[in-house]
Amino acid sequence: MNNYQIIAGGEARETDGYAEVKNPATGEIVGLMPVASLADLDRTVAAAAEAFDSWSKASDADRQRACFAIADVIEAHAEELAELLTLEQGKPRNGLGSRWEIGGAIAWTRYTALLDLPVEVLQDTNEGRVELHRKPIGVVGSITPWNFPVMIATWHIIPAVRAGNTVVIKPSPFTPLATIRLVELINQVIPPGVVNVITGHDQLGAAMSNHKGIAKITFTGSSPTGQKIMASAAQTLKRLTLELGGNDAGIVLPDADPKQIAEGVFWGAFINGGQTCAALKRLYVHDSIYDTVCAELVRVAGTVKMGNGMDDASALGPIQNERQFNLVRDLVEDARARGGRILVGGEAPESDGYFYPITLVADVDHGVRLVDEEQFGPVLPIIRYSDVEEVITRANDNPNGLGGSVWSSNLDRAKDVALRLECGSVWINKHGAIQPNVPFGGVKGSGLGLSFGLEGLKENTVTQTVFC
Ligand code: NAD
């Protein structure tokens, strides 16, 4: 078994405690996570602060070269990272699984490396010249979830270091190992202290969010945790980017072709076993095609193999952890008790892992937990509607606002509906597509700020206006 250590100032450091990380498909131990103390956190933040001094002054070309070198070193170890990710996270290596995730990490890193932040001239007249400069903020604390640990780590780390900040990343205690390995690799190609990793339980994240040495927190995770971070970060007035939970609605208009949309709807909901922030989590289908859409989704579900992620025939893996497994099971039981009709799935098989089958639940509505709450698992509630105006109101009747989608054979009509959905991203005849050049973020309870592209890079800077 590999020996995983926290990394501060370019060096692996021992911690007093370790905790087991288990494979959610088998229950076997994958490795030991170092459990860092608050003193370890102080030392790691100090190492990042020391490195900030020179990294913030490094030339733009040097920082760009470093980001390209990070992409290259990830690429050179892609298969090793994908395997470790599958073992600790559970997702299959194939399909939209761990190989795809590592590929995404490389693509986002290369794209972000190419971006730059030139000085903007706001005015250049006889009255004077005014310039807008963008400067690094300091030590960025990154706190990540367990669903896409490597890709999200690069979404946090790369724009931060590209803009001249240094980073202390804390992965989820459910999936810390691939992030430690990623940071080990990154440290082979960048100066010591620029990217540091610390691991431990949730309290470590709480300690980061009010740590005096951290100037900004970039957080991806659940909305309740985001709220706690925001409250605690207020004491030191940290900059914040919060990418939080979602309960994305998909609306199938009466003119949609059920056969044509079924695959897209299915994978919009079940990518990564539904453990995806911007997955389709509530499907609204017009009464006139409700039964046909349900039947098509059941047909697609029957073609998808769920199993151990190391088996290359698996398209979906287990739920990542017991807490999430129990939540998903409880939401389905509650829906069943409240009249929900289980079209497929709904009973977990006997297993050493947290396998929960693909589950489609018809005839549920608002007021049932499975519709109102984020399920974050392989379950989709399908809600019947008959009035398009009313369904828009209901789709928006949720505290979250991450993504949404409209399914129709009439693009203009779909776009009219899409523009009325309260969410940061909206898709037509697809759900959940993201790209490194397109800003991504939530509205309402789904977060603050943006990731990706130039907007995401700017989040890692403070501005200074210069009156010359
Ligand atoms: P979570 O909020 O439980 O944990 C996320 C991280 O926060 C972990 O590293 C955890 O250790 C840490 N943490 C826990 N308590 C903390 C505290 N009080 N202070 C600081 N840090 C703390 O979320 P999760 O279960 O790991 O992830 C699933 C959630 O993440 C879902 O709600 C999902 O929608 C959301 N998510 C959002 C996006 C997005 O881009 N909007 C992307 C992926 C996941």
Coordinates of C-alpha atoms and ligand atoms in Angstrom, one line a residue:
M1 CA 0.0 0.0 0.0
N2 CA 1.3 3.4 -0.9
N3 CA 2.4 5.8 1.9
Y4 CA 0.4 9.0 1.5
Q5 CA 1.5 12.2 3.3
I6 CA 0.5 15.8 3.4
I7 CA 2.7 18.0 1.3
A8 CA 3.8 21.4 2.6
G9 CA 6.6 23.6 1.1
G10 CA 7.3 20.8 -1.5
E11 CA 8.0 18.2 1.3
A12 CA 6.0 15.2 2.4
R13 CA 5.3 15.6 6.1
E14 CA 4.3 13.0 8.7
T15 CA 1.0 13.5 10.7
D16 CA 0.1 12.1 14.0
G17 CA -2.9 10.2 12.8
Y18 CA -4.2 8.3 9.8
A19 CA -7.6 7.1 8.7
E20 CA -8.7 4.3 6.4
V21 CA -10.0 5.1 2.9
K22 CA -12.2 2.4 1.6
N23 CA -13.2 1.3 -1.9
P24 CA -17.0 1.9 -2.1
A25 CA -17.4 -1.1 -4.5
T26 CA -15.8 -3.7 -2.2
G27 CA -15.2 -2.2 1.3
E28 CA -11.5 -3.0 0.9
I29 CA -8.9 -0.5 2.2
V30 CA -7.3 1.5 -0.6
G31 CA -4.9 3.5 1.5
L32 CA -4.5 5.6 4.6
M33 CA -5.4 9.3 4.7
P34 CA -3.1 11.4 6.9
V35 CA -5.2 13.2 9.5
A36 CA -3.6 16.6 9.9
S37 CA -3.8 18.7 13.1
L38 CA -4.4 22.4 13.4
A39 CA -0.6 22.8 13.9
D40 CA -0.1 21.0 10.6
L41 CA -2.5 23.4 9.0
D42 CA -0.6 26.4 10.4
R43 CA 2.7 25.0 9.0
T44 CA 1.1 24.3 5.6
V45 CA -0.4 27.8 5.3
A46 CA 2.9 29.3 6.4
A47 CA 4.7 27.3 3.6
A48 CA 2.2 28.6 1.0
A49 CA 2.6 32.2 2.3
E50 CA 6.3 32.0 2.0
A51 CA 6.1 30.7 -1.5
F52 CA 3.6 33.5 -2.4
D53 CA 6.4 36.0 -2.0
S54 CA 8.3 34.8 -5.1
W55 CA 5.4 33.2 -7.0
S56 CA 3.4 36.3 -7.1
K57 CA 6.4 38.1 -8.6
A58 CA 7.2 35.4 -11.1
S59 CA 6.8 36.4 -14.7
D60 CA 3.5 35.7 -16.5
A61 CA 5.5 33.5 -19.0
D62 CA 6.9 31.4 -16.1
R63 CA 3.5 30.9 -14.5
Q64 CA 2.1 29.9 -17.9
R65 CA 4.9 27.4 -18.5
A66 CA 4.3 25.9 -15.0
C67 CA 0.7 25.3 -15.8
F68 CA 1.5 23.6 -19.1
A69 CA 4.1 21.5 -17.2
I70 CA 1.4 20.5 -14.8
A71 CA -0.9 19.4 -17.7
D72 CA 2.0 17.3 -19.1
V73 CA 2.8 15.6 -15.8
I74 CA -0.8 14.7 -15.2
E75 CA -1.0 13.3 -18.8
A76 CA 2.1 11.2 -18.2
H77 CA 0.5 9.6 -15.2
A78 CA -3.1 9.6 -16.4
E79 CA -3.6 5.9 -16.2
E80 CA -2.2 5.6 -12.7
L81 CA -4.4 8.5 -11.5
A82 CA -7.5 7.1 -13.1
E83 CA -6.9 3.7 -11.4
L84 CA -6.5 5.3 -8.0
L85 CA -9.5 7.5 -8.6
T86 CA -11.6 4.5 -9.5
L87 CA -10.4 2.6 -6.4
E88 CA -11.3 5.3 -3.9
Q89 CA -14.2 7.0 -5.6
G90 CA -15.9 4.0 -7.2
K91 CA -16.5 5.4 -10.7
P92 CA -15.7 3.2 -13.7
R93 CA -12.5 3.8 -15.6
N94 CA -14.4 3.8 -18.8
G95 CA -17.3 5.9 -20.2
L96 CA -17.8 9.2 -18.4
G97 CA -15.6 7.7 -15.5
S98 CA -12.1 8.2 -14.2
R99 CA -10.2 8.2 -17.5
W100 CA -12.6 10.9 -18.7
E101 CA -12.2 12.9 -15.5
I102 CA -8.4 12.9 -15.8
G103 CA -8.7 13.9 -19.4
G104 CA -10.9 16.8 -18.3
A105 CA -8.4 17.8 -15.7
I106 CA -5.7 18.0 -18.5
A107 CA -7.9 19.9 -20.9
W108 CA -9.0 22.4 -18.3
T109 CA -5.4 22.9 -17.2
R110 CA -4.1 23.5 -20.7
Y111 CA -7.0 25.9 -21.5
T112 CA -6.5 27.9 -18.3
A113 CA -2.7 28.1 -18.9
L114 CA -3.5 29.9 -22.2
L115 CA -5.6 32.6 -20.6
D116 CA -4.0 35.9 -19.6
L117 CA -5.1 39.1 -17.7
P118 CA -3.7 42.1 -19.5
V119 CA -3.8 45.5 -17.9
E120 CA -7.0 47.3 -19.0
V121 CA -6.8 50.9 -19.9
L122 CA -10.0 52.5 -18.7
Q123 CA -9.2 56.0 -19.8
D124 CA -6.4 57.6 -21.7
T125 CA -7.2 61.3 -22.4
N126 CA -5.7 64.7 -21.7
E127 CA -7.3 64.5 -18.2
G128 CA -5.1 61.4 -17.5
R129 CA -4.7 57.7 -17.8
V130 CA -6.5 55.1 -15.7
E131 CA -5.4 51.5 -15.7
L132 CA -7.0 48.5 -14.1
H133 CA -4.5 45.9 -12.9
R134 CA -5.3 42.4 -11.6
K135 CA -3.1 41.1 -8.8
P136 CA -3.0 37.8 -7.0
I137 CA -4.8 37.6 -3.7
G138 CA -2.4 35.5 -1.5
V139 CA -2.9 32.0 -0.2
V140 CA -6.0 30.3 -1.7
G141 CA -7.6 27.6 0.4
S142 CA -9.3 25.0 -1.8
I143 CA -11.9 22.6 -0.3
T144 CA -13.2 19.9 -2.6
P145 CA -16.0 17.3 -2.6
W146 CA -15.9 13.5 -3.4
N147 CA -17.7 13.3 -6.7
F148 CA -15.0 14.6 -9.2
P149 CA -12.0 15.0 -6.8
V150 CA -9.2 15.3 -9.4
M151 CA -11.0 17.4 -12.0
I152 CA -12.4 19.8 -9.4
A153 CA -8.9 20.0 -7.7
T154 CA -7.5 21.3 -11.1
W155 CA -10.5 23.7 -11.4
H156 CA -9.4 25.2 -8.1
I157 CA -5.6 25.0 -8.3
I158 CA -4.8 26.0 -11.9
P159 CA -6.6 29.4 -12.1
A160 CA -5.2 30.2 -8.7
V161 CA -1.6 29.6 -9.6
R162 CA -2.0 30.9 -13.1
A163 CA -3.0 34.3 -11.5
G164 CA 0.0 34.2 -9.1
N165 CA -1.5 32.8 -5.9
T166 CA -0.4 29.8 -3.9
V167 CA -2.7 27.1 -2.8
V168 CA -3.5 24.8 0.2
I169 CA -6.0 22.2 -1.0
K170 CA -8.1 20.0 1.3
P171 CA -9.9 17.2 -0.5
S172 CA -12.9 15.3 0.9
P173 CA -12.0 12.7 3.5
F174 CA -13.9 10.2 1.4
T175 CA -11.5 10.7 -1.6
P176 CA -8.2 12.2 -0.5
L177 CA -5.7 9.9 -2.1
A178 CA -5.9 10.8 -5.8
T179 CA -5.6 14.5 -4.8
I180 CA -2.5 13.8 -2.7
R181 CA -0.9 12.0 -5.7
L182 CA -1.9 14.8 -8.0
V183 CA -0.2 17.4 -5.7
E184 CA 2.9 15.1 -5.5
L185 CA 3.1 15.2 -9.3
I186 CA 2.4 18.9 -9.5
N187 CA 5.3 19.4 -7.1
Q188 CA 7.7 17.7 -9.5
V189 CA 7.3 20.6 -11.9
I190 CA 6.6 23.8 -9.9
P191 CA 8.5 25.6 -7.1
P192 CA 8.0 24.3 -3.6
G193 CA 5.1 25.7 -1.6
V194 CA 3.1 26.9 -4.6
V195 CA 0.7 23.9 -4.3
N196 CA 0.3 22.2 -0.9
V197 CA -2.1 19.5 0.2
I198 CA -3.5 18.8 3.6
T199 CA -6.0 16.1 4.5
G200 CA -8.2 15.3 7.5
H201 CA -11.8 15.4 8.6
D202 CA -14.4 18.2 8.1
Q203 CA -13.1 20.3 11.0
L204 CA -10.0 20.9 9.0
G205 CA -12.1 22.7 6.3
A206 CA -13.8 24.7 9.1
A207 CA -10.4 25.7 10.4
M208 CA -9.3 26.8 6.9
S209 CA -12.4 29.0 6.5
N210 CA -11.4 31.2 9.4
H211 CA -7.7 30.9 9.1
K212 CA -5.9 34.3 9.1
G213 CA -3.3 33.2 6.7
I214 CA -5.8 32.3 3.9
A215 CA -7.0 35.1 1.8
K216 CA -9.6 33.3 -0.3
I217 CA -11.6 30.1 -0.1
T218 CA -12.6 28.3 -3.3
F219 CA -15.2 25.7 -2.2
T220 CA -17.1 23.1 -4.1
G221 CA -19.6 21.1 -2.1
S222 CA -23.0 21.1 -0.5
S223 CA -25.0 24.2 0.1
P224 CA -25.2 23.8 3.9
T225 CA -21.4 23.6 4.1
G226 CA -21.1 26.6 1.8
Q227 CA -23.3 28.6 4.2
K228 CA -21.1 27.6 7.1
I229 CA -17.9 28.6 5.2
M230 CA -19.4 31.9 4.3
A231 CA -20.4 32.7 7.9
S232 CA -17.0 31.7 9.2
A233 CA -15.0 33.5 6.4
A234 CA -16.8 36.7 7.4
Q235 CA -14.4 37.2 10.3
T236 CA -11.4 37.6 8.1
L237 CA -13.4 39.0 5.1
K238 CA -12.1 36.3 2.8
R239 CA -12.8 36.3 -0.9
L240 CA -15.1 33.4 -1.7
T241 CA -16.1 31.3 -4.7
L242 CA -18.8 28.9 -3.7
E243 CA -19.9 26.2 -6.1
L244 CA -22.7 24.5 -4.3
G245 CA -25.5 22.0 -4.6
G246 CA -28.1 21.8 -7.3
N247 CA -31.6 20.4 -7.9
D248 CA -31.7 20.9 -11.7
A249 CA -35.1 20.8 -13.4
G250 CA -35.5 19.4 -16.9
I251 CA -38.7 20.3 -18.8
V252 CA -39.8 18.1 -21.6
L253 CA -42.2 20.1 -23.8
P254 CA -45.1 18.4 -25.6
D255 CA -43.4 18.6 -29.0
A256 CA -40.3 16.6 -27.9
D257 CA -39.6 13.3 -29.5
P258 CA -39.4 10.8 -26.6
K259 CA -37.2 8.3 -28.6
Q260 CA -34.8 11.0 -29.6
I261 CA -34.3 12.6 -26.2
A262 CA -34.3 9.5 -24.0
E263 CA -30.5 8.9 -24.1
G264 CA -29.7 12.5 -23.5
V265 CA -32.2 12.8 -20.6
F266 CA -30.9 9.6 -19.1
W267 CA -27.2 10.5 -19.1
G268 CA -28.0 14.1 -18.0
A269 CA -29.5 12.5 -14.9
F270 CA -27.2 9.5 -14.3
I271 CA -23.7 10.8 -15.2
N272 CA -21.4 9.6 -12.4
G273 CA -24.4 7.7 -10.9
G274 CA -26.2 11.0 -10.4
Q275 CA -23.5 12.2 -8.1
T276 CA -22.9 15.3 -10.2
C277 CA -23.7 18.9 -9.1
A278 CA -25.3 19.9 -12.4
A279 CA -27.1 16.6 -13.1
L280 CA -30.8 16.6 -14.1
K281 CA -32.5 15.9 -10.7
R282 CA -36.2 16.6 -11.4
L283 CA -37.7 15.7 -14.8
Y284 CA -41.0 17.4 -15.7
V285 CA -42.8 15.7 -18.6
H286 CA -45.9 16.9 -20.4
D287 CA -49.0 14.8 -19.8
S288 CA -49.4 14.0 -23.6
I289 CA -46.1 12.1 -23.8
Y290 CA -45.5 11.2 -20.1
D291 CA -46.0 7.4 -20.5
T292 CA -43.9 7.2 -23.7
V293 CA -41.0 9.2 -22.1
C294 CA -41.2 6.9 -19.0
A295 CA -41.1 3.8 -21.2
E296 CA -38.1 5.1 -23.2
L297 CA -36.2 5.9 -20.1
V298 CA -36.8 2.4 -18.7
R299 CA -35.6 1.0 -22.0
V300 CA -32.3 3.0 -21.8
A301 CA -31.8 2.1 -18.1
G302 CA -32.0 -1.6 -19.2
T303 CA -28.9 -1.2 -21.4
V304 CA -26.6 0.2 -18.7
K305 CA -24.4 -2.0 -16.7
M306 CA -23.6 -1.1 -13.1
G307 CA -20.6 -2.8 -11.4
N308 CA -17.1 -2.5 -10.0
G309 CA -15.4 0.4 -11.7
M310 CA -12.3 -1.7 -12.4
D311 CA -14.4 -3.9 -14.6
D312 CA -14.2 -2.2 -18.0
A313 CA -17.8 -3.3 -18.9
S314 CA -19.2 -1.1 -16.1
A315 CA -20.8 2.2 -17.1
L316 CA -21.8 3.1 -13.6
G317 CA -20.3 2.3 -10.2
P318 CA -21.5 2.4 -6.6
I319 CA -22.6 5.4 -4.6
Q320 CA -19.4 6.8 -3.1
N321 CA -20.1 6.4 0.6
E322 CA -22.5 5.1 3.2
R323 CA -24.0 8.4 4.2
Q324 CA -25.0 9.2 0.6
F325 CA -26.2 5.6 0.1
N326 CA -28.5 5.9 3.1
L327 CA -29.9 9.3 2.0
V328 CA -30.7 7.9 -1.5
R329 CA -32.4 4.8 -0.1
D330 CA -34.4 7.0 2.4
L331 CA -35.6 9.4 -0.4
V332 CA -36.8 6.5 -2.5
E333 CA -38.6 4.8 0.4
D334 CA -40.2 8.1 1.3
A335 CA -41.3 8.6 -2.3
R336 CA -42.7 5.0 -2.5
A337 CA -44.7 5.6 0.8
R338 CA -46.1 8.8 -0.7
G339 CA -47.5 7.1 -3.8
G340 CA -44.4 7.2 -6.1
R341 CA -44.5 4.4 -8.7
I342 CA -41.1 2.7 -9.1
L343 CA -40.6 2.0 -12.8
V344 CA -37.2 0.4 -12.4
G345 CA -34.8 -0.2 -9.5
G346 CA -35.8 0.8 -5.9
E347 CA -34.2 -2.1 -4.1
A348 CA -30.5 -2.3 -3.3
P349 CA -28.9 -5.7 -3.9
E350 CA -27.0 -7.6 -1.2
S351 CA -23.4 -6.4 -1.7
D352 CA -20.2 -5.5 0.1
G353 CA -20.3 -2.2 -1.8
Y354 CA -22.7 0.8 -1.8
F355 CA -24.5 -0.3 -5.0
Y356 CA -27.9 1.3 -5.5
P357 CA -29.6 0.4 -8.8
I358 CA -30.7 2.9 -11.4
T359 CA -34.1 4.0 -10.2
L360 CA -36.9 5.9 -12.0
V361 CA -39.8 7.1 -9.9
A362 CA -43.1 8.2 -11.6
D363 CA -46.1 10.0 -10.2
V364 CA -44.4 12.1 -7.6
D365 CA -44.7 15.8 -7.2
H366 CA -43.5 18.8 -5.1
G367 CA -43.9 18.2 -1.4
V368 CA -42.2 14.8 -1.7
R369 CA -38.6 14.9 -0.5
L370 CA -37.2 13.2 -3.6
V371 CA -38.5 16.2 -5.7
D372 CA -37.7 19.0 -3.2
E373 CA -34.2 17.8 -2.1
E374 CA -31.0 17.1 -3.9
Q375 CA -30.8 13.3 -4.2
F376 CA -27.2 13.1 -5.5
G377 CA -27.5 9.5 -6.5
P378 CA -28.9 7.2 -9.3
V379 CA -32.5 8.1 -8.9
L380 CA -34.7 10.3 -11.0
P381 CA -38.2 11.6 -10.1
I382 CA -40.5 12.1 -13.1
I383 CA -43.2 14.7 -12.6
R384 CA -46.3 15.0 -14.8
Y385 CA -47.5 18.5 -15.9
S386 CA -50.1 19.8 -18.3
D387 CA -49.5 23.6 -18.4
V388 CA -46.2 25.1 -19.6
E389 CA -46.6 28.4 -17.7
E390 CA -47.2 26.5 -14.5
V391 CA -44.3 24.1 -15.0
I392 CA -41.9 27.0 -15.3
T393 CA -43.1 28.4 -12.0
R394 CA -42.7 25.0 -10.4
A395 CA -39.2 24.4 -11.8
N396 CA -38.2 27.7 -10.3
D397 CA -39.8 26.8 -7.0
N398 CA -36.6 25.6 -5.4
P399 CA -33.9 27.3 -3.4
N400 CA -31.2 26.0 -5.8
G401 CA -30.3 27.5 -9.2
L402 CA -27.4 25.6 -10.7
G403 CA -28.5 24.2 -14.0
G404 CA -31.7 23.5 -16.0
S405 CA -32.7 22.1 -19.4
V406 CA -35.6 22.2 -21.9
W407 CA -36.3 19.4 -24.3
S408 CA -38.2 20.2 -27.5
S409 CA -38.1 19.9 -31.3
N410 CA -38.6 23.6 -31.6
L411 CA -35.4 25.5 -30.7
D412 CA -37.1 29.0 -30.4
R413 CA -39.8 27.7 -28.2
A414 CA -37.3 25.9 -26.0
K415 CA -35.1 29.0 -25.8
D416 CA -38.1 31.1 -24.6
V417 CA -38.7 28.6 -21.8
A418 CA -34.9 28.2 -21.0
L419 CA -34.5 32.0 -20.5
R420 CA -37.2 32.0 -17.9
L421 CA -35.5 29.3 -15.7
E422 CA -33.6 30.7 -12.6
C423 CA -30.3 28.9 -13.0
G424 CA -26.7 29.7 -13.9
S425 CA -26.5 27.4 -16.9
V426 CA -29.3 26.2 -19.1
W427 CA -29.2 23.6 -21.9
I428 CA -31.5 22.8 -24.8
N429 CA -31.9 19.1 -25.7
K430 CA -28.9 18.2 -23.4
H431 CA -28.1 18.6 -19.7
G432 CA -24.9 19.3 -17.8
A433 CA -22.5 20.1 -20.7
I434 CA -19.5 22.2 -19.4
Q435 CA -16.5 23.5 -21.2
P436 CA -13.3 25.3 -20.0
N437 CA -14.0 28.5 -22.0
V438 CA -17.6 28.9 -20.6
P439 CA -18.1 30.4 -17.1
F440 CA -20.0 28.1 -14.8
G441 CA -21.7 28.9 -11.5
G442 CA -25.0 28.9 -9.6
V443 CA -27.5 31.5 -8.7
K444 CA -29.8 31.5 -5.6
G445 CA -28.7 28.8 -3.1
S446 CA -26.3 27.2 -5.6
G447 CA -23.4 29.5 -5.0
L448 CA -21.5 32.7 -5.5
G449 CA -19.0 33.6 -8.2
L450 CA -17.9 31.8 -11.3
S451 CA -15.5 29.1 -12.4
F452 CA -13.8 28.5 -15.8
G453 CA -12.7 30.8 -18.5
L454 CA -11.6 34.4 -18.0
E455 CA -14.4 35.0 -15.4
G456 CA -13.0 32.1 -13.4
L457 CA -9.5 33.4 -13.6
K458 CA -10.5 36.9 -12.5
E459 CA -12.0 35.3 -9.3
N460 CA -8.5 34.6 -8.3
T461 CA -7.4 38.2 -8.4
V462 CA -8.0 41.5 -6.7
T463 CA -8.1 44.7 -8.8
Q464 CA -6.1 47.8 -8.4
T465 CA -6.8 50.9 -10.4
V466 CA -3.8 53.1 -11.2
F467 CA -4.4 56.8 -11.9
C468 CA -1.3 57.8 -13.8
Ligands
NAD1 P1 -19.8 18.5 1.6 O1 -20.2 19.9 1.7 O2 -20.2 17.5 2.6 O3 -18.2 18.4 1.6 C1 -17.4 19.2 0.7 C2 -16.0 19.5 1.4 O4 -16.3 20.4 2.5 C3 -15.3 18.3 2.0 O5 -13.9 18.5 1.7 C4 -15.6 18.4 3.4 O6 -14.6 17.8 4.2 C5 -15.6 19.9 3.6 N1 -16.3 20.4 4.8 C6 -17.3 19.8 5.5 N2 -17.7 20.6 6.5 C7 -17.0 21.7 6.4 C8 -17.1 22.9 7.2 N3 -17.9 23.1 8.2 N4 -16.2 23.9 6.8 C9 -15.4 23.7 5.7 N5 -15.3 22.6 5.0 C10 -16.1 21.6 5.3 O7 -20.1 18.0 0.1 P2 -19.9 16.6 -0.6 O8 -20.9 15.7 0.0 O9 -18.5 16.2 -0.5 O10 -20.3 16.9 -2.1 C11 -21.5 16.8 -2.6 C12 -22.1 18.2 -2.8 O11 -21.3 19.0 -3.6 C13 -23.5 18.2 -3.5 O12 -24.4 19.0 -2.9 C14 -23.1 18.7 -4.9 O13 -24.2 19.3 -5.6 C15 -22.0 19.7 -4.6 N6 -21.2 20.0 -5.8 C16 -21.3 21.2 -6.4 C17 -20.5 21.4 -7.5 C18 -20.6 22.8 -8.3 O14 -19.8 23.0 -9.1 N7 -21.6 23.6 -8.0 C19 -19.7 20.4 -8.0 C20 -19.6 19.2 -7.4 C21 -20.3 19.0 -6.2

